[in-house]
Coordinates of C-alpha atoms in Angstrom, one line a residue:
Chain A
X28 CA 99.3 -81.1 -16.3
X29 CA 97.7 -78.2 -17.9
X30 CA 94.0 -78.2 -18.1
X31 CA 94.0 -75.5 -20.7
X32 CA 91.5 -76.3 -23.4
X33 CA 91.7 -74.6 -26.7
X34 CA 88.6 -73.0 -28.2
X35 CA 88.7 -73.2 -31.9
X36 CA 86.4 -73.3 -34.9
X37 CA 83.0 -74.5 -34.2
X38 CA 83.3 -74.5 -30.4
X39 CA 83.9 -70.8 -30.6
X40 CA 81.0 -70.3 -32.9
X41 CA 78.7 -72.2 -30.5
X42 CA 79.8 -70.0 -27.7
X43 CA 79.2 -66.9 -29.7
X44 CA 75.8 -68.0 -30.9
X45 CA 74.5 -69.0 -27.5
X46 CA 75.9 -65.8 -25.9
X47 CA 74.3 -63.7 -28.7
X48 CA 70.9 -65.2 -28.0
X49 CA 71.4 -64.7 -24.3
X50 CA 72.0 -61.0 -24.8
X51 CA 69.0 -60.7 -27.1
X52 CA 66.7 -62.5 -24.7
X53 CA 67.8 -60.4 -21.7
X54 CA 67.3 -57.1 -23.3
X55 CA 64.3 -57.9 -25.4
X56 CA 61.8 -57.8 -22.5
X57 CA 63.2 -54.8 -20.7
X58 CA 60.9 -51.8 -20.1
X59 CA 62.1 -48.6 -21.7
X60 CA 62.4 -47.1 -18.2
X61 CA 65.6 -49.2 -17.7
X62 CA 67.2 -48.7 -21.1
X63 CA 69.7 -46.1 -20.0
X64 CA 70.8 -48.1 -16.9
X65 CA 71.0 -51.3 -19.0
X66 CA 73.1 -49.6 -21.7
X67 CA 75.4 -48.5 -18.9
X68 CA 75.3 -52.0 -17.3
X69 CA 76.2 -53.7 -20.5
X70 CA 78.9 -51.1 -20.9
X71 CA 80.2 -52.2 -17.5
X72 CA 80.1 -55.9 -18.5
X73 CA 82.4 -55.4 -21.5
X74 CA 84.9 -53.9 -19.1
X75 CA 86.0 -57.5 -18.6
X76 CA 88.4 -56.6 -21.5
X77 CA 90.7 -55.5 -18.6
X78 CA 91.3 -59.2 -18.0
X79 CA 92.5 -59.7 -21.6
X80 CA 94.7 -56.6 -21.3
X81 CA 96.3 -58.0 -18.1
X82 CA 97.0 -61.2 -19.9
X83 CA 98.6 -59.2 -22.8
X84 CA 100.7 -57.1 -20.4
X85 CA 101.9 -60.1 -18.3
X86 CA 103.2 -61.8 -21.4
X87 CA 104.8 -58.6 -22.8
X88 CA 108.5 -59.0 -23.7
X89 CA 109.4 -55.7 -25.3
X90 CA 109.1 -52.1 -24.0
X91 CA 106.6 -51.4 -26.8
X92 CA 104.4 -54.2 -25.8
X93 CA 104.6 -53.1 -22.2
X94 CA 103.6 -49.6 -23.0
X95 CA 100.6 -50.8 -25.1
X96 CA 99.6 -53.3 -22.5
X97 CA 99.8 -50.7 -19.7
X98 CA 97.5 -48.4 -21.5
X99 CA 95.2 -51.3 -22.3
X100 CA 94.9 -52.2 -18.6
X101 CA 94.4 -48.6 -17.8
X102 CA 91.6 -48.2 -20.3
X103 CA 90.0 -51.5 -19.4
X104 CA 90.0 -50.8 -15.7
X105 CA 88.5 -47.4 -16.3
X106 CA 85.7 -49.0 -18.4
X107 CA 84.9 -51.5 -15.7
X108 CA 85.1 -49.2 -12.7
X109 CA 83.3 -46.3 -14.4
X110 CA 80.6 -48.5 -15.8
X111 CA 80.0 -50.0 -12.4
X112 CA 79.8 -46.7 -10.5
X113 CA 77.6 -45.0 -13.0
X114 CA 75.2 -47.9 -13.3
X115 CA 74.9 -48.4 -9.6
X116 CA 74.2 -44.7 -9.0
X117 CA 71.4 -44.8 -11.5
X118 CA 69.8 -48.0 -10.3
X119 CA 70.0 -46.9 -6.7
X120 CA 67.5 -44.1 -7.4
X121 CA 64.7 -46.3 -8.7
X122 CA 62.2 -46.7 -6.0
X123 CA 58.5 -47.7 -5.9
X124 CA 55.9 -45.4 -4.4
X125 CA 55.0 -47.5 -1.4
X126 CA 55.3 -46.2 2.2
X127 CA 56.4 -49.5 3.6
X128 CA 59.7 -48.0 4.6
X129 CA 58.6 -47.2 8.1
Chain B
X10 CA 97.1 -75.9 -7.0
X11 CA 97.3 -75.2 -10.7
X12 CA 96.9 -71.4 -11.3
X13 CA 95.3 -72.1 -14.7
X14 CA 92.6 -74.1 -13.0
X15 CA 91.8 -71.2 -10.7
X16 CA 91.8 -68.7 -13.6
X17 CA 89.4 -70.9 -15.6
X18 CA 87.1 -71.5 -12.7
X19 CA 86.9 -67.8 -11.9
X20 CA 86.2 -66.9 -15.5
X21 CA 83.3 -69.4 -15.5
X22 CA 82.0 -67.8 -12.3
X23 CA 82.3 -64.4 -13.9
X24 CA 80.4 -65.4 -17.0
X25 CA 77.6 -66.8 -14.9
X26 CA 77.5 -63.7 -12.6
X27 CA 77.4 -61.3 -15.6
X28 CA 74.5 -63.1 -17.2
X29 CA 72.6 -63.5 -13.9
X30 CA 73.3 -59.8 -13.0
X31 CA 72.1 -58.5 -16.4
X32 CA 69.0 -60.6 -16.0
X33 CA 68.3 -59.0 -12.6
X34 CA 68.9 -55.6 -14.1
X35 CA 66.0 -56.1 -16.5
X36 CA 63.4 -55.4 -13.8
X37 CA 63.3 -52.2 -11.7
X38 CA 62.7 -54.2 -8.5
X39 CA 65.8 -56.3 -8.7
X40 CA 68.0 -54.0 -10.9
X41 CA 70.1 -52.7 -8.0
X42 CA 71.2 -56.1 -6.9
X43 CA 71.9 -57.0 -10.5
X44 CA 74.8 -54.6 -10.9
X45 CA 76.2 -55.7 -7.6
X46 CA 76.2 -59.4 -8.7
X47 CA 77.9 -58.5 -12.0
X48 CA 80.4 -56.4 -10.0
X49 CA 81.4 -59.4 -8.0
X50 CA 82.0 -61.3 -11.3
X51 CA 84.3 -58.6 -12.5
X52 CA 86.2 -58.5 -9.2
X53 CA 86.8 -62.2 -9.2
X54 CA 87.9 -62.4 -12.8
X55 CA 90.2 -59.4 -12.5
X56 CA 91.9 -60.7 -9.3
X57 CA 92.3 -64.2 -10.8
X58 CA 93.9 -62.8 -14.0
X59 CA 96.9 -61.7 -11.9
X60 CA 97.7 -65.4 -11.7
X61 CA 98.9 -65.1 -15.3
X62 CA 102.1 -64.0 -13.6
X63 CA 102.9 -67.7 -12.9
X64 CA 102.4 -68.6 -16.5
X65 CA 104.7 -65.8 -17.6
X66 CA 107.5 -66.8 -15.2
X67 CA 107.1 -70.4 -16.2
X68 CA 107.6 -69.4 -19.8
X69 CA 110.8 -67.7 -18.7
X70 CA 109.7 -64.1 -19.4
X71 CA 112.4 -62.0 -17.7
X72 CA 110.0 -59.1 -17.6
X73 CA 107.3 -61.0 -15.6
X74 CA 107.8 -59.2 -12.3
X75 CA 108.0 -55.8 -14.0
X76 CA 104.9 -56.6 -15.9
X77 CA 103.1 -57.6 -12.7
X78 CA 103.9 -54.3 -11.1
X79 CA 102.9 -52.4 -14.2
X80 CA 99.6 -54.2 -14.4
X81 CA 98.8 -53.4 -10.7
X82 CA 99.7 -49.8 -11.2
X83 CA 97.6 -49.4 -14.4
X84 CA 94.7 -51.2 -12.7
X85 CA 94.7 -48.9 -9.7
X86 CA 95.1 -45.7 -11.8
X87 CA 92.3 -46.6 -14.2
X88 CA 90.1 -47.7 -11.5
X89 CA 90.7 -44.7 -9.3
X90 CA 90.2 -42.2 -12.0
X91 CA 87.0 -43.8 -13.3
X92 CA 85.6 -44.4 -9.8
X93 CA 86.0 -40.7 -8.8
X94 CA 84.7 -39.3 -12.1
X95 CA 81.8 -41.7 -12.0
X96 CA 80.8 -40.6 -8.5
X97 CA 81.1 -37.0 -9.4
X98 CA 79.2 -36.8 -12.7
X99 CA 75.8 -35.2 -12.7
X100 CA 72.9 -37.2 -13.8
X101 CA 72.3 -34.9 -16.8
X102 CA 75.8 -35.6 -18.0
X103 CA 75.4 -39.4 -17.8
X104 CA 75.2 -40.1 -21.6
X105 CA 78.6 -38.6 -22.3
X106 CA 80.1 -40.4 -19.3
X107 CA 78.8 -43.7 -20.6
X108 CA 80.2 -42.8 -24.0
X109 CA 83.7 -42.2 -22.7
X110 CA 83.9 -45.3 -20.5
X111 CA 82.6 -47.3 -23.5
X112 CA 85.2 -45.8 -25.8
X113 CA 88.0 -46.8 -23.3
X114 CA 86.8 -50.4 -23.4
X115 CA 86.9 -50.3 -27.2
X116 CA 90.4 -48.8 -27.0
X117 CA 91.5 -51.6 -24.7
X118 CA 90.3 -54.2 -27.1
X119 CA 92.1 -52.5 -30.0
X120 CA 95.3 -52.3 -27.9
X121 CA 95.1 -56.1 -27.1
X122 CA 94.9 -56.6 -30.9
X123 CA 97.9 -54.2 -31.3
X124 CA 100.0 -56.3 -29.0
X125 CA 99.1 -59.5 -30.9
X126 CA 99.8 -58.0 -34.2
X127 CA 103.0 -56.1 -33.4
X128 CA 104.4 -59.1 -31.6
X129 CA 103.3 -61.3 -34.5
X130 CA 101.7 -63.6 -31.9
X131 CA 98.6 -64.5 -33.8
X132 CA 98.9 -67.1 -36.5
X133 CA 96.5 -68.8 -38.8
X134 CA 94.1 -67.1 -41.1
X135 CA 91.1 -67.3 -38.8
X136 CA 92.9 -65.9 -35.8
X137 CA 94.4 -63.1 -37.9
X138 CA 91.2 -62.1 -39.5
X139 CA 89.4 -62.1 -36.1
X140 CA 92.2 -60.0 -34.6
X141 CA 91.9 -57.5 -37.4
X142 CA 88.1 -57.2 -37.4
X143 CA 88.2 -56.8 -33.6
X144 CA 90.9 -54.2 -33.9
X145 CA 88.9 -52.3 -36.5
X146 CA 85.7 -52.3 -34.6
X147 CA 87.4 -51.5 -31.3
X148 CA 89.3 -48.5 -32.8
X149 CA 86.2 -47.1 -34.4
X150 CA 84.4 -47.4 -31.1
X151 CA 87.2 -45.7 -29.3
X152 CA 87.7 -42.6 -31.5
X153 CA 84.0 -42.4 -32.3
X154 CA 83.0 -42.5 -28.6
X155 CA 85.6 -39.8 -27.8
X156 CA 84.0 -37.5 -30.5
X157 CA 80.5 -38.4 -29.2
X158 CA 81.6 -37.5 -25.7
X159 CA 83.1 -34.2 -26.8
X160 CA 80.0 -33.3 -28.7
X161 CA 77.6 -34.1 -25.9
X162 CA 79.8 -32.3 -23.4
X163 CA 79.7 -29.2 -25.6
X164 CA 83.4 -29.3 -26.3
X165 CA 82.8 -29.7 -30.1
X166 CA 79.9 -27.6 -31.3
X167 CA 80.5 -27.7 -35.0
X168 CA 79.0 -30.3 -37.1
X169 CA 81.8 -31.0 -39.5
X170 CA 80.4 -31.8 -42.9
X171 CA 81.8 -31.5 -46.4
X172 CA 80.6 -32.4 -49.8
X173 CA 81.3 -36.0 -50.8
X174 CA 81.8 -36.9 -47.2
X175 CA 80.6 -40.5 -47.7
X176 CA 83.1 -40.9 -50.5
X177 CA 85.9 -39.8 -48.2
X178 CA 84.7 -42.1 -45.4
X179 CA 84.4 -44.9 -47.9
X180 CA 87.9 -44.4 -49.1
X181 CA 89.4 -44.3 -45.6
X182 CA 87.6 -47.5 -44.8
X183 CA 88.7 -49.2 -48.0
X184 CA 92.4 -48.3 -47.4
X185 CA 92.2 -49.5 -43.9
X186 CA 90.6 -52.8 -44.9
X187 CA 93.1 -53.3 -47.7
X188 CA 96.1 -52.8 -45.3
X189 CA 94.5 -55.4 -43.0
X190 CA 93.9 -57.8 -45.8
X191 CA 97.5 -57.3 -47.0
X192 CA 98.9 -58.1 -43.5
X193 CA 96.7 -61.2 -43.3
X194 CA 96.9 -62.5 -46.8
X195 CA 100.3 -61.5 -48.1
X196 CA 102.5 -60.9 -45.0
X197 CA 100.8 -63.7 -42.9
X198 CA 100.9 -61.5 -39.8
X199 CA 104.6 -60.7 -40.1
X200 CA 104.1 -57.2 -41.4
X201 CA 106.4 -54.2 -40.6
X202 CA 105.2 -52.3 -37.6
X203 CA 104.6 -49.2 -39.7
X204 CA 102.0 -51.0 -41.7
X205 CA 100.2 -52.2 -38.5
X206 CA 100.3 -48.6 -37.2
X207 CA 98.9 -47.3 -40.5
X208 CA 96.0 -49.8 -40.1
X209 CA 95.2 -48.4 -36.7
X210 CA 95.5 -44.8 -37.8
X211 CA 93.0 -45.6 -40.6
X212 CA 90.5 -47.2 -38.3
X213 CA 90.7 -44.4 -35.7
X214 CA 90.3 -41.8 -38.5
X215 CA 87.3 -43.6 -39.7
X216 CA 85.7 -43.5 -36.3
X217 CA 86.2 -39.7 -36.2
X218 CA 84.9 -39.2 -39.7
X219 CA 81.9 -41.3 -39.0
X220 CA 80.9 -39.5 -35.8
X221 CA 81.6 -35.9 -36.7
X222 CA 78.6 -35.3 -39.0
X223 CA 76.1 -36.7 -36.6
X224 CA 74.0 -34.2 -34.7
X225 CA 73.4 -34.1 -31.0
X226 CA 69.9 -35.5 -31.1
X227 CA 71.0 -38.7 -32.7
X228 CA 74.0 -39.2 -30.4
X229 CA 72.3 -41.6 -28.0
X230 CA 71.7 -44.1 -30.9
X231 CA 75.4 -43.7 -31.9
X232 CA 76.6 -44.3 -28.3
X233 CA 74.5 -47.4 -28.1
X234 CA 75.9 -48.6 -31.4
X235 CA 79.4 -48.1 -30.2
X236 CA 78.6 -49.9 -27.0
X237 CA 77.6 -52.9 -29.2
X238 CA 80.8 -52.4 -31.2
X239 CA 83.0 -52.5 -28.1
X240 CA 81.2 -55.7 -27.0
X241 CA 81.9 -57.4 -30.3
X242 CA 85.5 -56.3 -30.4
X243 CA 86.0 -57.6 -26.8
X244 CA 84.4 -60.9 -27.8
X245 CA 86.6 -61.2 -30.9
X246 CA 89.8 -60.5 -29.0
X247 CA 88.6 -63.0 -26.4
X248 CA 88.6 -65.6 -29.1
X249 CA 92.1 -64.6 -30.1
X250 CA 93.3 -64.8 -26.5
X251 CA 91.4 -68.1 -26.0
X252 CA 89.5 -66.5 -23.1
X253 CA 85.9 -67.6 -22.8
X254 CA 85.0 -64.9 -20.3
X255 CA 85.8 -62.2 -22.8
X256 CA 84.0 -64.2 -25.6
X257 CA 80.8 -64.6 -23.6
X258 CA 80.7 -61.2 -22.0
X259 CA 81.6 -59.5 -25.3
X260 CA 79.1 -61.3 -27.3
X261 CA 76.2 -60.9 -24.8
X262 CA 76.9 -57.1 -24.9
X263 CA 77.3 -57.1 -28.6
X264 CA 73.9 -58.6 -29.2
X265 CA 72.1 -56.8 -26.4
X266 CA 73.7 -53.5 -27.5
X267 CA 72.6 -54.1 -31.1
X268 CA 69.0 -54.8 -30.0
X269 CA 69.0 -51.7 -27.8
X270 CA 70.3 -49.6 -30.7
X271 CA 67.5 -50.9 -32.9
X272 CA 64.9 -50.2 -30.2
X273 CA 66.2 -46.6 -29.8
X274 CA 66.2 -45.9 -33.5
X275 CA 62.7 -47.3 -33.8
X276 CA 61.5 -45.0 -31.0
X277 CA 62.6 -42.1 -33.2
X278 CA 61.0 -43.7 -36.2
X279 CA 64.3 -44.0 -38.0
X280 CA 66.6 -46.7 -39.1
X281 CA 70.2 -47.0 -37.8
X282 CA 71.7 -46.4 -41.2
X283 CA 69.5 -43.3 -41.5
X284 CA 70.9 -42.0 -38.3
X285 CA 74.5 -42.5 -39.4
X286 CA 74.2 -41.4 -43.0
X287 CA 71.6 -38.7 -43.1
X288 CA 71.6 -35.1 -42.0
X289 CA 68.8 -34.9 -39.5
X290 CA 69.6 -34.0 -35.9
X291 CA 71.1 -30.7 -36.9
X292 CA 68.9 -27.7 -36.5
X293 CA 68.1 -26.2 -39.9
X294 CA 66.6 -22.7 -39.9
X295 CA 64.8 -23.2 -43.2
X296 CA 61.9 -25.0 -41.5
X297 CA 59.8 -22.0 -40.6
X298 CA 56.3 -22.8 -41.7
X299 CA 53.4 -20.5 -41.2
X300 CA 51.2 -21.5 -38.3
X301 CA 47.8 -20.1 -37.6
X302 CA 46.7 -19.0 -34.1
X303 CA 48.7 -17.2 -31.4
X304 CA 50.6 -18.1 -28.4
X305 CA 48.6 -17.4 -25.3
X306 CA 50.6 -16.8 -22.1
X307 CA 49.3 -17.9 -18.7
X308 CA 50.3 -17.1 -15.1
X309 CA 52.0 -19.9 -13.2
X310 CA 49.8 -19.4 -10.2
X311 CA 46.6 -19.6 -12.2
X312 CA 47.8 -22.8 -13.9
X313 CA 48.7 -24.3 -10.6
X314 CA 45.2 -23.6 -9.1
X315 CA 43.6 -25.0 -12.2
X316 CA 45.5 -28.2 -11.7
X317 CA 44.7 -28.3 -8.0
X318 CA 40.9 -28.6 -8.9
X319 CA 41.4 -31.0 -11.8
X320 CA 40.9 -34.7 -11.3
X321 CA 43.6 -35.9 -13.6
X322 CA 46.9 -34.3 -14.6
X323 CA 49.5 -35.8 -16.9
X324 CA 53.0 -34.3 -16.9
X325 CA 55.2 -34.6 -20.0
X326 CA 58.7 -33.7 -19.0
X327 CA 61.6 -33.1 -21.3
X328 CA 65.3 -32.5 -21.2
X329 CA 64.7 -28.8 -20.4
X330 CA 63.3 -29.8 -17.0
X331 CA 66.6 -31.4 -16.2
X332 CA 68.7 -28.5 -17.5
X333 CA 66.7 -26.2 -15.2
X334 CA 67.3 -28.7 -12.4
X335 CA 63.6 -28.4 -11.6
X336 CA 62.9 -32.1 -11.0
X337 CA 62.8 -31.8 -7.3
X338 CA 60.5 -28.8 -7.3
X339 CA 58.3 -30.5 -9.8
X340 CA 57.9 -33.6 -7.5
X341 CA 57.2 -31.3 -4.5
X342 CA 54.4 -29.7 -6.6
X343 CA 53.1 -33.1 -7.6
X344 CA 52.9 -34.3 -4.0
X345 CA 50.8 -31.2 -3.2
X346 CA 48.5 -32.1 -6.0
X347 CA 48.3 -35.7 -4.8
X348 CA 47.4 -34.6 -1.3
X349 CA 44.6 -32.6 -2.8
X350 CA 43.3 -35.8 -4.4
X351 CA 44.4 -35.1 -7.9
X352 CA 45.6 -38.2 -9.9
X353 CA 49.0 -37.3 -11.4
X354 CA 51.0 -39.4 -13.9
X355 CA 54.2 -38.8 -15.8
X356 CA 54.3 -39.5 -19.5
X357 CA 57.8 -40.3 -20.9
X358 CA 58.5 -40.2 -24.6
X359 CA 61.1 -42.8 -25.6
X360 CA 63.6 -40.2 -26.5
X361 CA 63.0 -37.7 -23.8
X362 CA 66.3 -36.6 -22.3
X363 CA 69.4 -37.5 -24.1
X364 CA 69.1 -41.3 -24.0
X365 CA 66.1 -43.6 -23.9
X366 CA 65.2 -43.9 -20.3
X367 CA 67.4 -40.9 -19.3
X368 CA 64.3 -39.0 -18.2
X369 CA 63.3 -41.9 -15.9
X370 CA 66.7 -41.7 -14.3
X371 CA 66.4 -37.9 -13.9
X372 CA 63.0 -38.2 -12.3
X373 CA 64.1 -41.1 -10.1
X374 CA 66.9 -38.8 -8.9
X375 CA 64.3 -36.4 -7.6
X376 CA 62.6 -39.3 -5.8
X377 CA 59.6 -39.8 -8.1
X378 CA 58.5 -43.4 -7.7
X379 CA 58.7 -45.4 -10.9
X380 CA 55.1 -46.6 -10.7
X381 CA 53.9 -43.0 -11.4
X382 CA 56.0 -43.0 -14.6
X383 CA 54.5 -44.4 -17.8
X384 CA 55.9 -45.1 -21.2
X385 CA 54.4 -43.4 -24.2
X386 CA 52.4 -46.3 -25.6
X387 CA 50.9 -47.1 -22.2
X388 CA 49.7 -43.6 -21.5
X389 CA 48.9 -42.1 -24.9
X390 CA 45.3 -43.3 -24.7
X391 CA 44.8 -41.5 -21.4
X392 CA 45.4 -37.9 -22.5
X393 CA 41.8 -37.7 -23.8
X394 CA 40.5 -38.2 -20.2
X395 CA 43.0 -35.8 -18.7
X396 CA 41.9 -32.4 -17.5
X397 CA 45.3 -30.9 -17.7
X398 CA 48.5 -31.9 -19.5
X399 CA 51.7 -30.1 -18.5
X400 CA 54.6 -30.0 -20.9
X401 CA 57.9 -29.0 -19.2
X402 CA 61.0 -28.5 -21.2
X403 CA 59.8 -30.7 -24.0
X404 CA 59.2 -29.7 -27.5
X405 CA 59.6 -32.1 -30.5
X406 CA 58.2 -35.0 -28.6
X407 CA 54.9 -33.3 -28.3
X408 CA 54.7 -31.6 -31.7
X409 CA 51.6 -32.6 -33.6
X410 CA 53.4 -31.8 -36.8
X411 CA 54.9 -35.3 -36.5
X412 CA 51.4 -36.7 -37.1
X413 CA 50.2 -34.3 -39.8
X414 CA 52.9 -32.4 -41.6
X415 CA 54.6 -34.6 -44.2
X416 CA 57.2 -32.0 -45.0
X417 CA 58.4 -31.8 -41.4
X418 CA 61.7 -33.5 -40.6
X419 CA 60.1 -35.1 -37.6
X420 CA 57.1 -36.4 -39.6
X421 CA 56.3 -40.0 -38.6
X422 CA 58.0 -39.9 -35.2
X423 CA 55.5 -41.1 -32.5
X424 CA 54.6 -38.3 -30.1
X425 CA 52.8 -37.9 -26.8
X426 CA 49.2 -36.9 -27.4
X427 CA 49.2 -34.0 -25.0
X428 CA 47.1 -31.9 -27.4
X429 CA 44.2 -34.2 -26.7
X430 CA 43.9 -33.1 -23.1
X431 CA 41.2 -30.5 -22.2
X432 CA 43.8 -28.0 -21.2
X433 CA 47.5 -27.9 -22.0
X434 CA 50.1 -25.9 -20.2
X435 CA 53.5 -25.5 -21.7
X436 CA 56.3 -24.4 -19.4
X437 CA 59.2 -23.0 -21.4
X438 CA 61.9 -20.4 -21.1
X439 CA 61.2 -18.4 -24.2
X440 CA 59.9 -18.7 -27.7
X441 CA 62.7 -20.9 -29.0
X442 CA 62.4 -24.1 -31.0
X443 CA 63.1 -27.7 -30.2
X444 CA 66.2 -29.7 -30.9
X445 CA 65.1 -30.4 -34.4
X446 CA 64.6 -26.7 -35.1
X447 CA 60.9 -27.2 -36.0
X448 CA 58.2 -24.8 -35.0
X449 CA 55.6 -26.4 -32.7
X450 CA 51.9 -26.1 -33.6
X451 CA 50.9 -27.2 -30.2
X452 CA 52.0 -23.8 -28.7
X453 CA 49.5 -22.1 -31.0
X454 CA 46.5 -24.5 -30.3
X455 CA 43.3 -23.2 -28.8
X456 CA 43.6 -25.3 -25.6
X457 CA 47.2 -24.4 -25.0
X458 CA 48.5 -21.8 -22.7
X459 CA 52.2 -21.0 -22.3
X460 CA 53.8 -20.4 -18.9
X461 CA 57.0 -18.5 -19.6
X462 CA 59.9 -18.7 -17.3
X463 CA 62.7 -20.8 -16.0
X464 CA 61.2 -24.2 -15.1
X465 CA 62.5 -24.1 -11.6
X466 CA 61.1 -20.6 -10.8
X467 CA 57.8 -21.6 -12.4
X468 CA 57.6 -24.7 -10.2
X469 CA 58.4 -22.5 -7.1
X470 CA 55.6 -20.1 -7.9
X471 CA 53.2 -23.0 -8.6
X472 CA 54.0 -24.5 -5.2
X473 CA 53.5 -21.1 -3.5
X474 CA 50.1 -20.7 -5.2
X475 CA 48.9 -24.0 -3.9
X476 CA 50.2 -23.4 -0.4
X477 CA 48.6 -20.0 -0.1
X478 CA 45.4 -21.5 -1.3
X479 CA 45.5 -24.3 1.3
X480 CA 46.4 -21.7 4.0
X481 CA 43.4 -19.6 3.1
X482 CA 41.0 -22.4 4.1

């Protein structure tokens, strides 16, 4: 009893369209002060490609596929981890000028 | 429990957390929590994807266990390397670091496509075409980002440019697309591996050729463009793998990245195609116009005391400030001015630093609160009322030639109106020109004085001047 649904044709187009508008709306109203962290943050988000690479590697049957898949997971993991660390470091530094800390 | 159900549910959670996280990242107040939220989404999805192991064993793949180990090793290695390098990198080197991480993501998308194509796993025209387009974009993003990284990191200094370059680029692109079209249309995905490899070589070469001629000043726009490219490539390979998490995350980044690229290009008053195909961004020595007036030097201490008795001071920092690592000293000086009752604001040009918003990050690193920092359009009207404007390590972004001189390569670029302040101090190392290689009229203006010296040393002597003044009371 697999629940796997297939995403084909127009369903895929609907997903792409809605996702595209979502991305546009999120970035559209961002102050310039956050452009660099957001570029880095969106860079982190497409690190999700690591999941696809893991899928490809798990289903590899030949040595060639294993090698390519291995490098794919390596790259994807670096994209995700690097994007996260760098973004977090940048955002951590943004602080308002109140003295409420005490 | 059905592993596929867990996988699907975790992808749904990841897609939600990504969008919610990005939304929170769009305000400085909540930004920090935004990346953490998105991080959880990534962790959940990555862990769940290891459940593909059960699918592989069920399908009778004898390599399933080996693959599981390989995946875990690759994940740990990639994560470990990136985590350490990301923690170590200096804030000034951030743009090239983002470039390299982004390129790796594009490479991963291209590699997924390679597995699909070499194993002849994709079938149907739509799937094949999407696989190829994703592979093309991902490969360009990979090799292009590597070149962008090497250039920003100073590993490649030459701007490689030959006659008829666009013809060469066009030919490489055409050959690549023709190979792709042949594999899809004629071979129906069952092409010899050599042909598939030729396709990838072509795509990678194009990425190199496309990036090599672009000068350093334009690199941020290019990195942002490649960021959008990687997003699109990931989204497309997500469709091929029937993975909605990849589709949504990829497309959100694809569109957000495209918009960000357009915003950056607009801030430089140029179109994206202009950035990619024209020759600006490389310093040309031909642009030495005659400018009337002379450069008048000023003593750092005198300038500091002048500011101490001003009522409003606006500071326009540039990349030179960060290169001299003078942000911390600058903020120390600003705090002294604030204690003396001076109103101090920072004015940031959209392309100050090496990426839009990069200057904000560098100031934030020094502890400057973000409510003292203003975007160009918000503060440009205030320079008229300012007693003193201080330019530190900036040049082209304050050059009035952008307003008046039609022959100047930076003509039309919006600039900070520092020249409208009653008194302008320019802190700079020597008499060099800006990134665009254009002479700056501002330095010769009647109300401008130049404080020569390393920005950090200048800031130290300014701090001392104020302190000795206070001590004398």
